[in-house]
Short mmCIF file of C-alpha atoms and ligand atoms in Angstrom, two decimals:
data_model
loop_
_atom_site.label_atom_id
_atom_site.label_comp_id
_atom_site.label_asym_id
_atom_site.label_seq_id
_atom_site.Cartn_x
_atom_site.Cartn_y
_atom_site.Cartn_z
CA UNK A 1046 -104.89 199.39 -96.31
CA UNK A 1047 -104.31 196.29 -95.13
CA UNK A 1048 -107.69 193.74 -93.76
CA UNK A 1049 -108.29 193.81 -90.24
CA UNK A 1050 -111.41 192.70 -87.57
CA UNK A 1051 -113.69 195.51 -86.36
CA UNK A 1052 -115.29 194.66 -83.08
CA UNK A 1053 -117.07 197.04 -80.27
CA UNK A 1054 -118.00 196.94 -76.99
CA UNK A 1055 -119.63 199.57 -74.70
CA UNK A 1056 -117.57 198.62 -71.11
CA UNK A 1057 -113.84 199.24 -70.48
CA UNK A 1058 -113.40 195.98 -68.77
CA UNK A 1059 -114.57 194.24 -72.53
CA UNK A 1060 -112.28 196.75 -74.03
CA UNK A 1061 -109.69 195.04 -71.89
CA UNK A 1062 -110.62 191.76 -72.77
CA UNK A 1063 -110.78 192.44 -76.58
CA UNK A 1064 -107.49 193.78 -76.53
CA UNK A 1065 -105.78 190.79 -74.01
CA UNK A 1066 -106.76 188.27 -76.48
CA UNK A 1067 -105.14 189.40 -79.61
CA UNK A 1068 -101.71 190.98 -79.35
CA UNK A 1069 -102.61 192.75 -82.50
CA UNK A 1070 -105.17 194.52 -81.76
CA UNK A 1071 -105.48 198.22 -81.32
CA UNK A 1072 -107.72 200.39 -79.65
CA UNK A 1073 -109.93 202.81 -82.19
CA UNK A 1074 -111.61 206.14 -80.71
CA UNK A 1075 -111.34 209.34 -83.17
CA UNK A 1076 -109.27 207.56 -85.68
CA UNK A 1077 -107.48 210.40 -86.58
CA UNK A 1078 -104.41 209.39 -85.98
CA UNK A 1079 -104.39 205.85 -86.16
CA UNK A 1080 -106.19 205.54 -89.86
CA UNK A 1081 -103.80 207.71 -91.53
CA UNK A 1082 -100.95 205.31 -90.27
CA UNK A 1083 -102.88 202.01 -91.23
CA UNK A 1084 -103.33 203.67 -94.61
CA UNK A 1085 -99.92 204.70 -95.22
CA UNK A 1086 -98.57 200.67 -93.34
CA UNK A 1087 -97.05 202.23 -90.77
CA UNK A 1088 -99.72 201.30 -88.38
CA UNK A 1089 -100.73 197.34 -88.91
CA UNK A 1090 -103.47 196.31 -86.55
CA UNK A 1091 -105.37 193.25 -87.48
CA UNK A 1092 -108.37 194.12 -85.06
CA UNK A 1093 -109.79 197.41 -84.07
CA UNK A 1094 -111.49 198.01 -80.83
CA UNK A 1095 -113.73 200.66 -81.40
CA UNK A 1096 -114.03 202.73 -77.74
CA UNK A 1097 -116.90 205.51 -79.04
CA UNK A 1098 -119.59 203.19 -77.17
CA UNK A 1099 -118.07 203.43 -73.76
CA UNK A 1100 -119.38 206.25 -71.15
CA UNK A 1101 -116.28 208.23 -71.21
CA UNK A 1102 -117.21 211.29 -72.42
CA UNK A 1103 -118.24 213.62 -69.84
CA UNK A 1104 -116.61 216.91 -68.68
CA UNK A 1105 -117.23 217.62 -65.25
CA UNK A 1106 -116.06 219.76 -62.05
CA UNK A 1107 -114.39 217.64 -59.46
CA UNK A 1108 -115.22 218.61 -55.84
CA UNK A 1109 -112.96 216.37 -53.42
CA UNK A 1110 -109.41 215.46 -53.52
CA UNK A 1111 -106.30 217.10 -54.78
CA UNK A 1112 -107.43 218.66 -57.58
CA UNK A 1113 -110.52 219.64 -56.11
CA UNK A 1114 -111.79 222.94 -58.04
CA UNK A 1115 -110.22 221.64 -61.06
CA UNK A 1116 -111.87 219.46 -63.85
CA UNK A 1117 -112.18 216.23 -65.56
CA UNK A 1118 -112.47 215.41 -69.06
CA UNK A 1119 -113.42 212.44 -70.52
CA UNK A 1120 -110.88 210.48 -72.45
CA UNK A 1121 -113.75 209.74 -75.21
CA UNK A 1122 -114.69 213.21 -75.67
CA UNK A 1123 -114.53 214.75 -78.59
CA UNK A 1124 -111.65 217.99 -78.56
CA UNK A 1125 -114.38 219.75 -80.03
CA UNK A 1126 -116.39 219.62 -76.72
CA UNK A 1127 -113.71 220.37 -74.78
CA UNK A 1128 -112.24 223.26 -75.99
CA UNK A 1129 -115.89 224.96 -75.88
CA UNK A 1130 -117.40 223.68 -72.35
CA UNK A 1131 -118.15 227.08 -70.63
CA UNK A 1132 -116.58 225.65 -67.32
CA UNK A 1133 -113.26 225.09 -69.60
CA UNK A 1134 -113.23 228.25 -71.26
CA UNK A 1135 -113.72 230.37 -68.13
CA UNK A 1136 -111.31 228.24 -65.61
CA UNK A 1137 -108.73 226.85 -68.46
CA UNK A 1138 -108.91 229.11 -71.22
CA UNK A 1139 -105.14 227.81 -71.75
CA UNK A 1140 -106.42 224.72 -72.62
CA UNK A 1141 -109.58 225.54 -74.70
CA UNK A 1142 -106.75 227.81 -77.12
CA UNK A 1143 -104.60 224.65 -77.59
CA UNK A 1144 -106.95 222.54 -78.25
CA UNK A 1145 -108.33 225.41 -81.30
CA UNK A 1146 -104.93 225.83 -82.64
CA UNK A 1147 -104.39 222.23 -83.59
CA UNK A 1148 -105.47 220.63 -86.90
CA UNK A 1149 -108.68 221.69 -88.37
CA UNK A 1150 -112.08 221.93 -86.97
CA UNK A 1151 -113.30 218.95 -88.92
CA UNK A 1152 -110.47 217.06 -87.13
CA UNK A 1153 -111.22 218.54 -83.58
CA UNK A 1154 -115.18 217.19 -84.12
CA UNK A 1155 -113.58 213.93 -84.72
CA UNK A 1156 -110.40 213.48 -81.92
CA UNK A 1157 -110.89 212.62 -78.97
CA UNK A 1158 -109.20 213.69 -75.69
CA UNK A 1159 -107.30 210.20 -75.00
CA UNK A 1160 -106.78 210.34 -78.61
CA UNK A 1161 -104.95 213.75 -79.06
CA UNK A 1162 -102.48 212.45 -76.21
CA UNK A 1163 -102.11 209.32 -78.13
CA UNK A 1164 -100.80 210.48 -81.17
CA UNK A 1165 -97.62 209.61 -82.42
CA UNK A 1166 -94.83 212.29 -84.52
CA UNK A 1167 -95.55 213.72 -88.07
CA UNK A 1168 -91.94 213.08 -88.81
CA UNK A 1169 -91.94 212.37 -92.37
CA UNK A 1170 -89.23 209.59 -92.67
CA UNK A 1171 -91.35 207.75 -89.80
CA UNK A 1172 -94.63 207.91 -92.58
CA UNK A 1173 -92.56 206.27 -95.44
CA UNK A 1174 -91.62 202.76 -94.64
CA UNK A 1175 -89.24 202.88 -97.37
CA UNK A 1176 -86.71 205.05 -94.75
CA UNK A 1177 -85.06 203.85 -91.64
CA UNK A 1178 -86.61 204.74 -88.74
CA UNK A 1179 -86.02 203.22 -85.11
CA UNK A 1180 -89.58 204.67 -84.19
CA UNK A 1181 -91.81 202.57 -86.63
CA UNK A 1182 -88.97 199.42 -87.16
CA UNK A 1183 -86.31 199.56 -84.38
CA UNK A 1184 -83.15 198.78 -85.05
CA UNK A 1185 -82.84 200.15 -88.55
CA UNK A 1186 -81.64 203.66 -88.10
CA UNK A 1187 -82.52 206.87 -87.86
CA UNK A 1188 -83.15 209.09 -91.48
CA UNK A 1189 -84.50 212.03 -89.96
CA UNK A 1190 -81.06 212.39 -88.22
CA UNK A 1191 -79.01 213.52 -91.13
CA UNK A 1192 -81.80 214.18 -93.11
CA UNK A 1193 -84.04 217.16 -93.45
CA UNK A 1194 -84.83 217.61 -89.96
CA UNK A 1195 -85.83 221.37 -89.83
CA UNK A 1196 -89.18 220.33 -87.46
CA UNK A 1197 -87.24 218.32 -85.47
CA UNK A 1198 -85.61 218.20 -81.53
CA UNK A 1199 -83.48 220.79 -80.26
CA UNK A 1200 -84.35 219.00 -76.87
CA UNK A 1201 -83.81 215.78 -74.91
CA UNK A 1202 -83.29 214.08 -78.34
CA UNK A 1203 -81.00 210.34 -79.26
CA UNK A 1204 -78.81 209.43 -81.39
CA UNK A 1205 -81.71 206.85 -81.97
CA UNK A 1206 -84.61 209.05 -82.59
CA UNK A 1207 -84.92 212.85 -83.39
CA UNK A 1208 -88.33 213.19 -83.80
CA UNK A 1209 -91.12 216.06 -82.02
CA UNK A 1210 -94.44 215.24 -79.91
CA UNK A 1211 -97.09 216.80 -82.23
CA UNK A 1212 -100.26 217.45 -79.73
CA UNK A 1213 -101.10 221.34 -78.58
CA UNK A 1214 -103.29 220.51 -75.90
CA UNK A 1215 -100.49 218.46 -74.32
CA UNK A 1216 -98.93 221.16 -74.14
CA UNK A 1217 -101.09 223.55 -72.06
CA UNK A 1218 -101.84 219.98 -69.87
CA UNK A 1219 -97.96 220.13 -69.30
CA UNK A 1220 -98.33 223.93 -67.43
CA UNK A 1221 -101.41 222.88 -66.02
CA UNK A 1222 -100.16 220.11 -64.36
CA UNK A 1223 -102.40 217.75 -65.39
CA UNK A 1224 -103.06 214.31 -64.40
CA UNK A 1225 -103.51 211.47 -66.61
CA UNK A 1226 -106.04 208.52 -65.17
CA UNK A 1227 -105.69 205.27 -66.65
CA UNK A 1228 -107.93 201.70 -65.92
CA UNK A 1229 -105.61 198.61 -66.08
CA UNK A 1230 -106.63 194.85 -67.55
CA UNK A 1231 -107.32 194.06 -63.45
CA UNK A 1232 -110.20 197.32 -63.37
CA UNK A 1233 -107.10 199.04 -61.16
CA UNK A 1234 -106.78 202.40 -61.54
CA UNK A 1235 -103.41 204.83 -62.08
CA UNK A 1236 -102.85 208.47 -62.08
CA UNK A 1237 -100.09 209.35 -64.30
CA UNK A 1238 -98.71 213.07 -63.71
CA UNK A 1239 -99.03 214.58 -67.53
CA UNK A 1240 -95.11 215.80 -67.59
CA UNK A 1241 -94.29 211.52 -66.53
CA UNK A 1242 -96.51 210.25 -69.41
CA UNK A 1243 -94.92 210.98 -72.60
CA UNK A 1244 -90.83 209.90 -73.01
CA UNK A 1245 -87.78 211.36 -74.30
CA UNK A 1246 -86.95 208.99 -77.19
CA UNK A 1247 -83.50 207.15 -75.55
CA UNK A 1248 -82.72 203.57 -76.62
CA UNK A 1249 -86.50 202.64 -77.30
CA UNK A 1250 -88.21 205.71 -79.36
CA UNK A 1251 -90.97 202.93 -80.32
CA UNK A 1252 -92.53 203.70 -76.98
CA UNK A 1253 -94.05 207.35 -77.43
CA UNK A 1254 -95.32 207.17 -73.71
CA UNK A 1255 -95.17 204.96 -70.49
CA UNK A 1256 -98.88 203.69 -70.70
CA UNK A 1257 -98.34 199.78 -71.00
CA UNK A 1258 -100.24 197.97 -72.99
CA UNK A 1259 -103.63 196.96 -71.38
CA UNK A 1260 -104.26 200.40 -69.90
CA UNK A 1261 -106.96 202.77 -71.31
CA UNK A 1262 -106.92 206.36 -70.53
CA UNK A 1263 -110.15 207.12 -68.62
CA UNK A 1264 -109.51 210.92 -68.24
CA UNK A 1265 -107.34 213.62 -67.88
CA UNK A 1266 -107.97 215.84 -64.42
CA UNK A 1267 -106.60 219.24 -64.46
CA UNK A 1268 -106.28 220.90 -61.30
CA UNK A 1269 -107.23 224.38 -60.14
CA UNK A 1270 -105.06 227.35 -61.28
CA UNK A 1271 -104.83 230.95 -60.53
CA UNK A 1272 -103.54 232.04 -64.21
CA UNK A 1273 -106.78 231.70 -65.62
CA UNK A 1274 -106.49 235.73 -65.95
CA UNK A 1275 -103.22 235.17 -67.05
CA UNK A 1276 -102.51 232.51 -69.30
CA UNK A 1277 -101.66 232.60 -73.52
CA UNK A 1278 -100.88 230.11 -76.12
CA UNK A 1279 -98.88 231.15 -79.12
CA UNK A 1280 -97.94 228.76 -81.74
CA UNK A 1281 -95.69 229.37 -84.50
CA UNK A 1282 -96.08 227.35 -87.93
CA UNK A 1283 -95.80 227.84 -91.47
CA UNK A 1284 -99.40 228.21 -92.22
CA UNK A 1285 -101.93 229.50 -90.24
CA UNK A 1286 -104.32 226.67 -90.11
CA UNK A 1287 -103.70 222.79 -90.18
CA UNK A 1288 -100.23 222.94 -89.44
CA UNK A 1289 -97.95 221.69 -86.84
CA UNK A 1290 -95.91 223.82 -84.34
CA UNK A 1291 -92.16 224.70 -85.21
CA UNK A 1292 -92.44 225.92 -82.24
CA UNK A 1293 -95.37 226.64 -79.62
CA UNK A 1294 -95.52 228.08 -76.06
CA UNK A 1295 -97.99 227.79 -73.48
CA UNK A 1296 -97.82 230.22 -70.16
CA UNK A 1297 -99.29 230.79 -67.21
CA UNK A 1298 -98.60 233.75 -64.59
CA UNK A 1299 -99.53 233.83 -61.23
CA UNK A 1300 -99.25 237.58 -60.09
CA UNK A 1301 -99.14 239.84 -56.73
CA UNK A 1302 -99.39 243.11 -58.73
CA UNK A 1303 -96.48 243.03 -60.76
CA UNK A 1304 -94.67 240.71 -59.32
CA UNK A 1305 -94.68 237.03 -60.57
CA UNK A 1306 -95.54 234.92 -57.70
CA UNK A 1307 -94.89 231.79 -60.23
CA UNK A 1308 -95.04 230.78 -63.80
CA UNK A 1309 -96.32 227.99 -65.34
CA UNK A 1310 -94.24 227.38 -69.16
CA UNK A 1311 -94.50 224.07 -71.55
CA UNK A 1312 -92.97 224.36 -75.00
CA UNK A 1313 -94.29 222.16 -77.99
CA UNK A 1314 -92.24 221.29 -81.34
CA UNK A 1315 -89.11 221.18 -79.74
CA UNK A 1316 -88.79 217.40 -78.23
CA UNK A 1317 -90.29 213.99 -78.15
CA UNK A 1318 -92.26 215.27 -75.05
CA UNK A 1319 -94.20 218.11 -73.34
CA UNK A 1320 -91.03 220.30 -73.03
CA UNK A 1321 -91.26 222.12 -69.04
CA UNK A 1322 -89.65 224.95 -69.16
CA UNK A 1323 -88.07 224.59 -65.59
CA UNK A 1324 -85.35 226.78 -65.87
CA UNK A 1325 -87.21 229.59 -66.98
CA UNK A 1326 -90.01 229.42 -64.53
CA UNK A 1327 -87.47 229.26 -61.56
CA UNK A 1328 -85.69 232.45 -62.80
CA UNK A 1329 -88.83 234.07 -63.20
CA UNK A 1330 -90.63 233.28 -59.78
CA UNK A 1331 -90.47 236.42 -57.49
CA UNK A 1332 -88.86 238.87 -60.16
CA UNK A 1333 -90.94 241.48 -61.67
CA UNK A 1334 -92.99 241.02 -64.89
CA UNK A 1335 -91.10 242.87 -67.22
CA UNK A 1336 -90.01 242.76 -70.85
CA UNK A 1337 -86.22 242.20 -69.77
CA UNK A 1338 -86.57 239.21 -66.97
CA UNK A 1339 -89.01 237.65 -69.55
CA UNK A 1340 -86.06 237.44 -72.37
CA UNK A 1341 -83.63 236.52 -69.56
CA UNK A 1342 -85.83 233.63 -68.63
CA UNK A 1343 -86.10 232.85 -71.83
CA UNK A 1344 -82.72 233.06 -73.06
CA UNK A 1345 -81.25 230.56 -69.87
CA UNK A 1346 -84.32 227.92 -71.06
CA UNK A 1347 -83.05 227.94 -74.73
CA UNK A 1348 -79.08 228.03 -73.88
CA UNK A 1349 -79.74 224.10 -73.27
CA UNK A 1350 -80.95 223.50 -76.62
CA UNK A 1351 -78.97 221.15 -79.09
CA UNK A 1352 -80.24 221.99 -82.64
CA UNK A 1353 -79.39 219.94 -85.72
CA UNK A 1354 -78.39 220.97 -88.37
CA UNK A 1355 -81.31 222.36 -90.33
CA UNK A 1356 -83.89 223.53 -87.35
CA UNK A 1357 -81.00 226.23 -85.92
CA UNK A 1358 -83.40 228.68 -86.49
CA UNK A 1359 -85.99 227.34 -83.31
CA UNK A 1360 -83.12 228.51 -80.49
CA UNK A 1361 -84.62 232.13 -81.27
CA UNK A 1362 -87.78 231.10 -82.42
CA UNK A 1363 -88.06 229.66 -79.46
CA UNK A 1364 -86.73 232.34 -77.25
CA UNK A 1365 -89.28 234.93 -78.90
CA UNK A 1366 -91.59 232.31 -78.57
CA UNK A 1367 -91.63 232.41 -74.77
CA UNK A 1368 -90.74 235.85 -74.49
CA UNK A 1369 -94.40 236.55 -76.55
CA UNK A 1370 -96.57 233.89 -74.89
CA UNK A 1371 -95.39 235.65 -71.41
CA UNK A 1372 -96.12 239.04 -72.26
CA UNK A 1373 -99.49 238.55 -73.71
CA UNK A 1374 -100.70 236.04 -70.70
CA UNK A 1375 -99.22 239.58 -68.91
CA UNK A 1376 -102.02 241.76 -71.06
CA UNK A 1377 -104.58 239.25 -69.57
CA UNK A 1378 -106.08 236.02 -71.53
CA UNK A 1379 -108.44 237.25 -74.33
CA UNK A 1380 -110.81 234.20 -74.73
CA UNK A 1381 -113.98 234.61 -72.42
CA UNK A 1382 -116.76 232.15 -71.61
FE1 LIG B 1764 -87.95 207.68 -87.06
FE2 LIG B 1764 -87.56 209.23 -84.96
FE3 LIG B 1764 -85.76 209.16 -86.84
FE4 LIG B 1764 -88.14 210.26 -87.37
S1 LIG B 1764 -86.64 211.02 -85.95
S2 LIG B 1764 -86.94 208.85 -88.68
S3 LIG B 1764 -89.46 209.01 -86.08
S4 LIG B 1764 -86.37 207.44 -85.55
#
C-alpha cells in the first residue's frame, strides 16, 4: 500500500475543509471498501479523512415533512445497527434483510450506512490494474466486455463499462424510495432521491454516482410504507454467505385483499445501478396476486434485458428471481421485531 496522511476531525464542515485543500484526499468511514482498493492500487489517496468522530450516527423516527412516519439513518452508522434497530425491523424489515444478506457480519460491524452506498463494483478486471478498465483508468478499454463477464450487466450497460452495483441495502432503499441527504462544502444541504443517486455507466463509468466531490452523505431518510407486512428479499449467489448477488430482488406489496393496490420491485446484480423494476410494477398494480400475473410481470421486466455473452443465464434467473421475492412478500415478511 502506498504512504498516505491520516487526519480526523469531529465536524462535517472540517471534513469539508480537509478534503477542499487536497484534491487527493479521500474520505475514510468503515474502510471496507476503500482499504481493499488502496491495497490492491486501485484506490490511491494520499490523505484520509477519517469521518467515525462526527455525530452522524443516529437512527431516528422523523415526525414532520414528507416522509413523516418514516426514518432516518445516520450516514456514520454502522450496518450492523441498522439492520437490528427495533423501529427498522418492525417498519422496514425489507431493509434490515438486505442489509443481513450482504458480506459477513464482521464486515456489517464495520460498514457504515454512507459507506455501503459508496462502494464501488467487485468486477474483477477493475481490481487488477494490469487490465483495461475505463472505470479505474478511463480511456483504456473495457476487459470485462469480452472477457469473463458472467456477474456482469444485462441492464442499462456501455460499450464503455459493463460492470454491476454491488450493495444489497441499495437495493431495498431503491423500493423504498429512499432519499439520500447530502451537506455541501457551503454547509447547504441536498436531498438526492435514492433511484437519481447512483448512474448507468455511459461515456464516464469513473463516476459510480452523482454526489460531486465536496458533498458528504449525512443520511439516508426512508419514508413510510404500507408493505411492511408484505415485503421479501431474495438474493441469489454462489455461496451462501459472503458473496455477491448474481442476481437479487427486493419487493414490496401493497394489498386490498388480494388485489395488489401497488408494488414496490428493485433488482440488484444486474446493472451499474439500483435496477427499478418499472415495467413490472405497472403491470402488476390493480391485477390480482397470483402465481401467473407475478411471472407475467416478471417476464415483460426481463424481455428488456441485453445479456453478454457469458451471464445469459440471469434473464431467467432473474425472472424466477422476481417471481419468488413476490410470492413470499405475498406469504407475509418473516422477520419480526
Ligand atoms: Fe472496468 Fe467496468 Fe469494464 Fe469492469 S466492466 S473492466 S469496471 S470498465
Amino acid at each position: 500500500m502506498r504512504p498516505f496522511k491520516y487526519t480526523s476531525t469531529n465536524s462535517t464542515s472540517g471534513a469539508m475543509n480537509l478534503l477542499m485543500k487536497n484534491p487527493n484526499a479521500h474520505f475514510l468511514a468503515g474502510g471496507t471498501n476503500l482499504i481493499d482498493l488502496m491495497k490492491e492500487d486501485v484506490e490511491r489517496p494520499d490523505e484520509l479523512i477519517d469521518l467515525t468522530r462526527l455525530d452522524l450516527t443516529s437512527i431516528s423516527t422523523i415526525t414532520t415533512g414528507l416522509n413523516s412516519g418514516g426514518v432516518s439513518i445516520g450516514a456514520i452508522g454502522k450496518n450492523t445497527d441498522a439492520a437490528n434497530h427495533p423501529f427498522v425491523r418492525e417498519n422496514f424489515p425489507l431493509l434490515s434483510k438486505a442489509i443481513l444478506a450482504g458480506a459477513s457480519e464482521q464486515i456489517r460491524n464495520m460498514a457504515t450506512n454512507g459507506g455501503n452506498l459508496l462502494q464501488r463494483t467487485r468486477c474483477s478486471y477493475f481490481y487488477d490494474t494490469a487490465l483495461a478498465c475505463n472505470k479505474r483508468s478511463p480511456g483504456t478499454g473495457c476487459a470485462a466486455k469480452e472477457g469473463i463477464n458472467r456477474m456482469h450487466a444485462i441492464f442499462g450497460w456501455s460499450e464503455d463499462c459493463v460492470a454491476v452495483y454491488p450493495s444489497d441495502m441499495a437495493i431495498a432503499l431503491s423500493a423504498l424510495n429512499a432519499t439520500v441527504k447530502v451537506t455541501q462544502a457551503d454547509g447547504k444541504v441536498r436531498t438526492i432521491p435514492i433511484n437519481d443517486f447512483h448512474r448507468l455507466p455511459g461515456n464516464h463509468p469513473e463516476k459510480d454516482n452523482n454526489l460531486n466531490r465536496g458533498e458528504l452523505i449525512i443520511s439516508i431518510e426512508i419514508p413510510k410504507n404500507d408493505f411492511a407486512a408484505h415485503s421479501a428479499y431474495v438474493k441469489v449467489r454462489d455461496r451462501n454467505s459472503y458473496a455477491f448477488a448474481l442476481v437479487s430482488v427486493a419487493a414490496g406489496l401493497v394489498l386490498d385483499g388480494n388485489r395488489i393496490v401497488s408494488a414496490h420491485i428493485a433488482i440488484g446484480g444486474v446493472a451499474h445501478k439500483p435496477w427499478r423494476a418499472l415495467k413490472a410494477e405497472a403491470l402488476l398494480k390493480g391485477q390480482m396476486a397470483t402465481s401467473a400475473n407475478f411471472e407475467a410481470a416478471a417476464e415483460a421486466e426481463m424481455a428488456d434485458a441485453r445479456p453478454l455473452s457469458h451471464n445469459k443465464f440471469k434473464v431467467n434467473l432473474g425472472k424466477n428471481t422476481i417471481v419468488s421475492a413476490l410470492e413470499i412478500a405475498l406469504r407475509g415478511t418473516d422477520i419480526k421485531a
